[in-house]
PDB file of C-alpha atoms in Angstrom:
ATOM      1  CA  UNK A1012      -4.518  -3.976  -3.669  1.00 74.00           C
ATOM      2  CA  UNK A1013      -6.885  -2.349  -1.666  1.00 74.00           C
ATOM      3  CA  UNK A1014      -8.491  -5.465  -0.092  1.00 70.00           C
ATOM      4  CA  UNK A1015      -4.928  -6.917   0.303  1.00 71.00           C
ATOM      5  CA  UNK A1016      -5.669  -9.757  -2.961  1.00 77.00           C
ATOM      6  CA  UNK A1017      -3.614  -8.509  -5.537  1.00 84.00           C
ATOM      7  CA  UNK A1018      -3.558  -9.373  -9.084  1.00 87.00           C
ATOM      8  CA  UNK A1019      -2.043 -11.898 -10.700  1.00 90.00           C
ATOM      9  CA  UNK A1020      -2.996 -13.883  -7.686  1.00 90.00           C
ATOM     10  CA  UNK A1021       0.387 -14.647  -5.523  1.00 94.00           C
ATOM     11  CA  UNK A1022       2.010 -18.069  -4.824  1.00 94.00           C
ATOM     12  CA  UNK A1023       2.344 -17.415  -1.059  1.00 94.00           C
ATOM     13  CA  UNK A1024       1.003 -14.182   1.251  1.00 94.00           C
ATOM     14  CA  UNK A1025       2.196 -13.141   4.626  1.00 94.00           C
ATOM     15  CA  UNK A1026       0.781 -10.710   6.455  1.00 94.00           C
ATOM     16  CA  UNK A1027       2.519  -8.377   9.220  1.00 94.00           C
ATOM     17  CA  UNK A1028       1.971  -5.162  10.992  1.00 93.00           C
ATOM     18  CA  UNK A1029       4.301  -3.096  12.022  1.00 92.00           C
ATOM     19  CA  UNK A1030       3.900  -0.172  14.681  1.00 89.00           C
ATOM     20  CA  UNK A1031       6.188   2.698  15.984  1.00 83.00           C
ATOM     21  CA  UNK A1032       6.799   1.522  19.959  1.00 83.00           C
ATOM     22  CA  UNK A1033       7.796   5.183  20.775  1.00 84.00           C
ATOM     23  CA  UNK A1034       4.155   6.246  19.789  1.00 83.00           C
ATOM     24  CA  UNK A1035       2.308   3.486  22.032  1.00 85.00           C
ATOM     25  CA  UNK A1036      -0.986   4.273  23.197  1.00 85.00           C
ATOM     26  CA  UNK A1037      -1.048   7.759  20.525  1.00 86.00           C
ATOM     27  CA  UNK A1038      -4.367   8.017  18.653  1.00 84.00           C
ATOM     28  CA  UNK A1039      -1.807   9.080  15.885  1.00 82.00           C
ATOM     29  CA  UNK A1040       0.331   6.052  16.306  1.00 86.00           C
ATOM     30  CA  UNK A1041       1.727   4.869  12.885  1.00 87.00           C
ATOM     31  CA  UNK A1042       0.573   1.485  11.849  1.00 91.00           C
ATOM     32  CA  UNK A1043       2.028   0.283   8.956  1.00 94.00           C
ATOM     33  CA  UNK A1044       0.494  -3.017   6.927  1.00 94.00           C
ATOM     34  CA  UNK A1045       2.898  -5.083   5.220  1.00 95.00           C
ATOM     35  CA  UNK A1046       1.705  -7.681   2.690  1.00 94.00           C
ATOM     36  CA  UNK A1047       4.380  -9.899   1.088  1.00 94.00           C
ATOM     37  CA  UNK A1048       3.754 -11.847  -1.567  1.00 94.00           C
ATOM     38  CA  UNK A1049       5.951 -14.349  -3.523  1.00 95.00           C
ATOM     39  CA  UNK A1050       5.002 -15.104  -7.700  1.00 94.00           C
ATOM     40  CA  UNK A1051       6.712 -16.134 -10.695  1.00 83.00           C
ATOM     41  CA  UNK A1052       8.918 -13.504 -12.013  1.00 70.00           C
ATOM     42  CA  UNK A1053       6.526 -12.596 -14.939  1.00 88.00           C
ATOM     43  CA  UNK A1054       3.785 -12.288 -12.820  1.00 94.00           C
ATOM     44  CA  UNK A1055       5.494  -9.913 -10.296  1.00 95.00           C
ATOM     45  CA  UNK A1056       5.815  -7.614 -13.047  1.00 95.00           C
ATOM     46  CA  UNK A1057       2.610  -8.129 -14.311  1.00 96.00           C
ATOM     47  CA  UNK A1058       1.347  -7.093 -10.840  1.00 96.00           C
ATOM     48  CA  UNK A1059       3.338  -3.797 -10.877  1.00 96.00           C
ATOM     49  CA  UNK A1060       2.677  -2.746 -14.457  1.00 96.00           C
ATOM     50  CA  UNK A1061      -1.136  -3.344 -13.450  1.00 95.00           C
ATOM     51  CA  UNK A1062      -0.950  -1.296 -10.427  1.00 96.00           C
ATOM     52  CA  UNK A1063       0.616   1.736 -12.240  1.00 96.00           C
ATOM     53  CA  UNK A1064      -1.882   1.142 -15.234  1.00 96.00           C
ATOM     54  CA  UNK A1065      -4.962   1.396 -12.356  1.00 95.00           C
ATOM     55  CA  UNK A1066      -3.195   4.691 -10.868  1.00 96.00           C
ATOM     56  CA  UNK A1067      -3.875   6.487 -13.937  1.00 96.00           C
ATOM     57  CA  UNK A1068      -6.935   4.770 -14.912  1.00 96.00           C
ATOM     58  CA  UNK A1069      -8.615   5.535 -11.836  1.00 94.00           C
ATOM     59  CA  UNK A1070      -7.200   9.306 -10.873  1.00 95.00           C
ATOM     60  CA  UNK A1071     -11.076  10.701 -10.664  1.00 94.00           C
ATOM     61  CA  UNK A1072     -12.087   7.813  -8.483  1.00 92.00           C
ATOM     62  CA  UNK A1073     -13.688   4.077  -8.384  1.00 91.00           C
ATOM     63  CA  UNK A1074     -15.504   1.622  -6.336  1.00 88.00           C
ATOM     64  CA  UNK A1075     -15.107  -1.301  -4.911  1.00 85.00           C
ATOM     65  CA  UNK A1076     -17.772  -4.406  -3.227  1.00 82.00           C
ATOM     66  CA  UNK A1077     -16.322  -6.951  -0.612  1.00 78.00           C
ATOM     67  CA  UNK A1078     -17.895  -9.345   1.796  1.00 81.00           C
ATOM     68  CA  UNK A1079     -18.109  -6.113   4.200  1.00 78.00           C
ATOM     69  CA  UNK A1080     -20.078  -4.222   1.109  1.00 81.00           C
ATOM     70  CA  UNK A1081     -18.963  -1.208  -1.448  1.00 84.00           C
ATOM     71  CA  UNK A1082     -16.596   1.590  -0.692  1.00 84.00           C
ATOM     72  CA  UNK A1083     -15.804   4.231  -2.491  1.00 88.00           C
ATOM     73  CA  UNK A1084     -12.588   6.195  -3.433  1.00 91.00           C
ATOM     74  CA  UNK A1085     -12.943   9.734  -4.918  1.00 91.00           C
ATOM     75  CA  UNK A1086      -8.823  10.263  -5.817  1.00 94.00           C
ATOM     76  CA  UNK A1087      -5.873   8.130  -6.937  1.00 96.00           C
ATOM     77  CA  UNK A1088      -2.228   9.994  -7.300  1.00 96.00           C
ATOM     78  CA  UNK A1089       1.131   8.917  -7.947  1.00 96.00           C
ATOM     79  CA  UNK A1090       3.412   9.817  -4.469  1.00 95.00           C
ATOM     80  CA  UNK A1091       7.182  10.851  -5.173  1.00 92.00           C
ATOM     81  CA  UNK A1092       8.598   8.154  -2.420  1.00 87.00           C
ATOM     82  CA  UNK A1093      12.017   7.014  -1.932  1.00 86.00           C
ATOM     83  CA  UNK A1094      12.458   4.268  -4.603  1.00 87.00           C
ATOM     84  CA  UNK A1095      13.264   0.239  -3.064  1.00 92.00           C
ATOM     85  CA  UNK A1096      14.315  -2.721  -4.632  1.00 93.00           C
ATOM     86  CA  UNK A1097      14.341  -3.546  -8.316  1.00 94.00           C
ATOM     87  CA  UNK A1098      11.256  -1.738  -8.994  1.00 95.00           C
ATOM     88  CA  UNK A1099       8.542   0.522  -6.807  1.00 96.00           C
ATOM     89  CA  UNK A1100       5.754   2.604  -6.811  1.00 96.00           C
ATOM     90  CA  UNK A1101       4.211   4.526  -4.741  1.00 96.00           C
ATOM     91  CA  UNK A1102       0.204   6.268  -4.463  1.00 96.00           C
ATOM     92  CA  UNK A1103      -2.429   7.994  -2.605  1.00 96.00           C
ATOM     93  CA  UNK A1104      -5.978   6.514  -2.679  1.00 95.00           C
ATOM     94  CA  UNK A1105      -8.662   8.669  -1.188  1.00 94.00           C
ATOM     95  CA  UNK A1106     -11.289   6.789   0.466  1.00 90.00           C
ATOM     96  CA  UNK A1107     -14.060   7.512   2.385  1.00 83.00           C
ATOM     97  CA  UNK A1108     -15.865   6.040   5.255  1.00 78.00           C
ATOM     98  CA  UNK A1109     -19.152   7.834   6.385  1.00 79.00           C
ATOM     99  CA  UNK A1110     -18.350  10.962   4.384  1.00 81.00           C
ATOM    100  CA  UNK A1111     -15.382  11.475   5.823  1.00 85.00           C
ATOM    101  CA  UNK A1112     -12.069  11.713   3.909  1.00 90.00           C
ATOM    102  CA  UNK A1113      -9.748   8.778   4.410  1.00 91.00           C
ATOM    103  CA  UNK A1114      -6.154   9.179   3.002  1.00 93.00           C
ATOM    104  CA  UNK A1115      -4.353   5.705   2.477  1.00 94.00           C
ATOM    105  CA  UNK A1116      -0.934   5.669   1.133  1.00 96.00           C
ATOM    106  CA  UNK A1117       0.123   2.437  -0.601  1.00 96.00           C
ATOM    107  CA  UNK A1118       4.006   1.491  -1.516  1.00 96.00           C
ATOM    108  CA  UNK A1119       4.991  -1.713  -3.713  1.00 96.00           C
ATOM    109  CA  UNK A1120       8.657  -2.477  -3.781  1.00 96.00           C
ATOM    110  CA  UNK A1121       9.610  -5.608  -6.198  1.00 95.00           C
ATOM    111  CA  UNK A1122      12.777  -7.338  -5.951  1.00 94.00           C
ATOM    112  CA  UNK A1123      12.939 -10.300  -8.290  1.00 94.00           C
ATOM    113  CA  UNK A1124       9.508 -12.333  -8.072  1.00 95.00           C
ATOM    114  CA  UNK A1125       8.430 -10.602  -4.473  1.00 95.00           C
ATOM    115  CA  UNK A1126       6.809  -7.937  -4.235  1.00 95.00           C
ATOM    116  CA  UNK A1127       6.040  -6.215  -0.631  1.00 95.00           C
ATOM    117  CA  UNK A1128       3.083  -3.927  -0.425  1.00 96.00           C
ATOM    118  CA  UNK A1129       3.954  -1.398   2.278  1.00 96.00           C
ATOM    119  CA  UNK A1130       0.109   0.474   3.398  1.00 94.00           C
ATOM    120  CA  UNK A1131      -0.249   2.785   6.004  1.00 95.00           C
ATOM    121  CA  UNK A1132      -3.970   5.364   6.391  1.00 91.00           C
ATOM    122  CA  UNK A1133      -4.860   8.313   8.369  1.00 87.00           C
ATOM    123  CA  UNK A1134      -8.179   7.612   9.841  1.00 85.00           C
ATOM    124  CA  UNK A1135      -7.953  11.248  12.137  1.00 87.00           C
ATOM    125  CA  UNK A1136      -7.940  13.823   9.986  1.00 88.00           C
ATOM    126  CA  UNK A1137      -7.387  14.159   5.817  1.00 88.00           C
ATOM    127  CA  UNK A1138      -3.274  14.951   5.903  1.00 91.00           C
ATOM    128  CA  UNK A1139      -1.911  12.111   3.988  1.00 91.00           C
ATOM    129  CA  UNK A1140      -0.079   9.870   6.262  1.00 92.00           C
ATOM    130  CA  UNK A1141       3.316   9.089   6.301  1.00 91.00           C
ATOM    131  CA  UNK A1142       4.929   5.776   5.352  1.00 93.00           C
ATOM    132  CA  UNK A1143       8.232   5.750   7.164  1.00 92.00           C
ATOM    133  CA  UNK A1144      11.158   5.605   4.782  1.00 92.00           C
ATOM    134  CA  UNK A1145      13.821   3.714   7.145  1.00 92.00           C
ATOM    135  CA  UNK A1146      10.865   0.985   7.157  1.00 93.00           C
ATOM    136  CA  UNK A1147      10.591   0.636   3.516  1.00 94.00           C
ATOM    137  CA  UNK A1148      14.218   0.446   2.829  1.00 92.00           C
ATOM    138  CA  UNK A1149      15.282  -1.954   5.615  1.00 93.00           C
ATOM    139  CA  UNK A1150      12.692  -4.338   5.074  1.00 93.00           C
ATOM    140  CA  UNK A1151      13.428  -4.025   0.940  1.00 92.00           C
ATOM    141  CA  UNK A1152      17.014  -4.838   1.388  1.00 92.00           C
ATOM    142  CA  UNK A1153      16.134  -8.206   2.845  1.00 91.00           C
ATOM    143  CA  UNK A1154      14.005  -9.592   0.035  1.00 88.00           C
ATOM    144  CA  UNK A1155      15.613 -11.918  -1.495  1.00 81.00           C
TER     145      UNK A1155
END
């Protein structure tokens, strides 16, 4: 999830980004990725069961190599979020970029075979950022 390329790969992906107007030109302006993907049923719920499976697995930390190089992530936890759709989780991964702490906060909401990865990070300082609620739930009661 972290690279946006989840697993089981997805039929379709659209990408979107969605940003609070009334905090325009804010260096704390909320940015929030949204990653939708569309998969056979089976496979949507093989995606989330994976994702909760790698939240545990990975609590104390893990890294990861892209075209851009490794990163590294010293924390995983389980968020208590609002719950969406048919099925949803929500975590914390703590990253890190030039030593300095980089909370990212990652929600998956599954309604049938979608599944909508909501991602927001704080890239100022190490409070965990917040993933609006009244996003989340509007955009999960129009999957399908």
């Amino acid at each position: 999830m972290i690279n946006g390329a989840p697993e089981p790969a997805p039929a379709a992906t659209v990408f979107r980004t969605v940003m609070d107007k009334s905090e325009e030109g804010k260096d704390s302006q909320t940015v929030v990725t949204e990653i939708l993907t569309s998969h056979p049923e089976d496979s949507a719920q093989q995606l989330m069961r994976g994702v909760r499976d790698a939240i545990q697995a990975c609590a104390g930390g893990f890294r990861t190599s892209s075209e851009d190089g490794p990163s590294s992530y010293t924390e995983v936890k389980q968020l208590n979020l609002p719950r969406a759709g048919q099925e949803s989780i929500a975590y914390q991964v703590t990253g890190s970029i030039e030593g300095d702490k980089v909370p990212l906060v990652f929600q998956l909401v599954r309604t049938g075979s979608t599944v909508v990865t909501f991602y927001v990070a704080n890239f100022l300082d190490t409070k965990t950022p917040e993933l609006p609620a009244e996003l989340v739930t509007a955009q999960a009661a129009k999957l399908p």
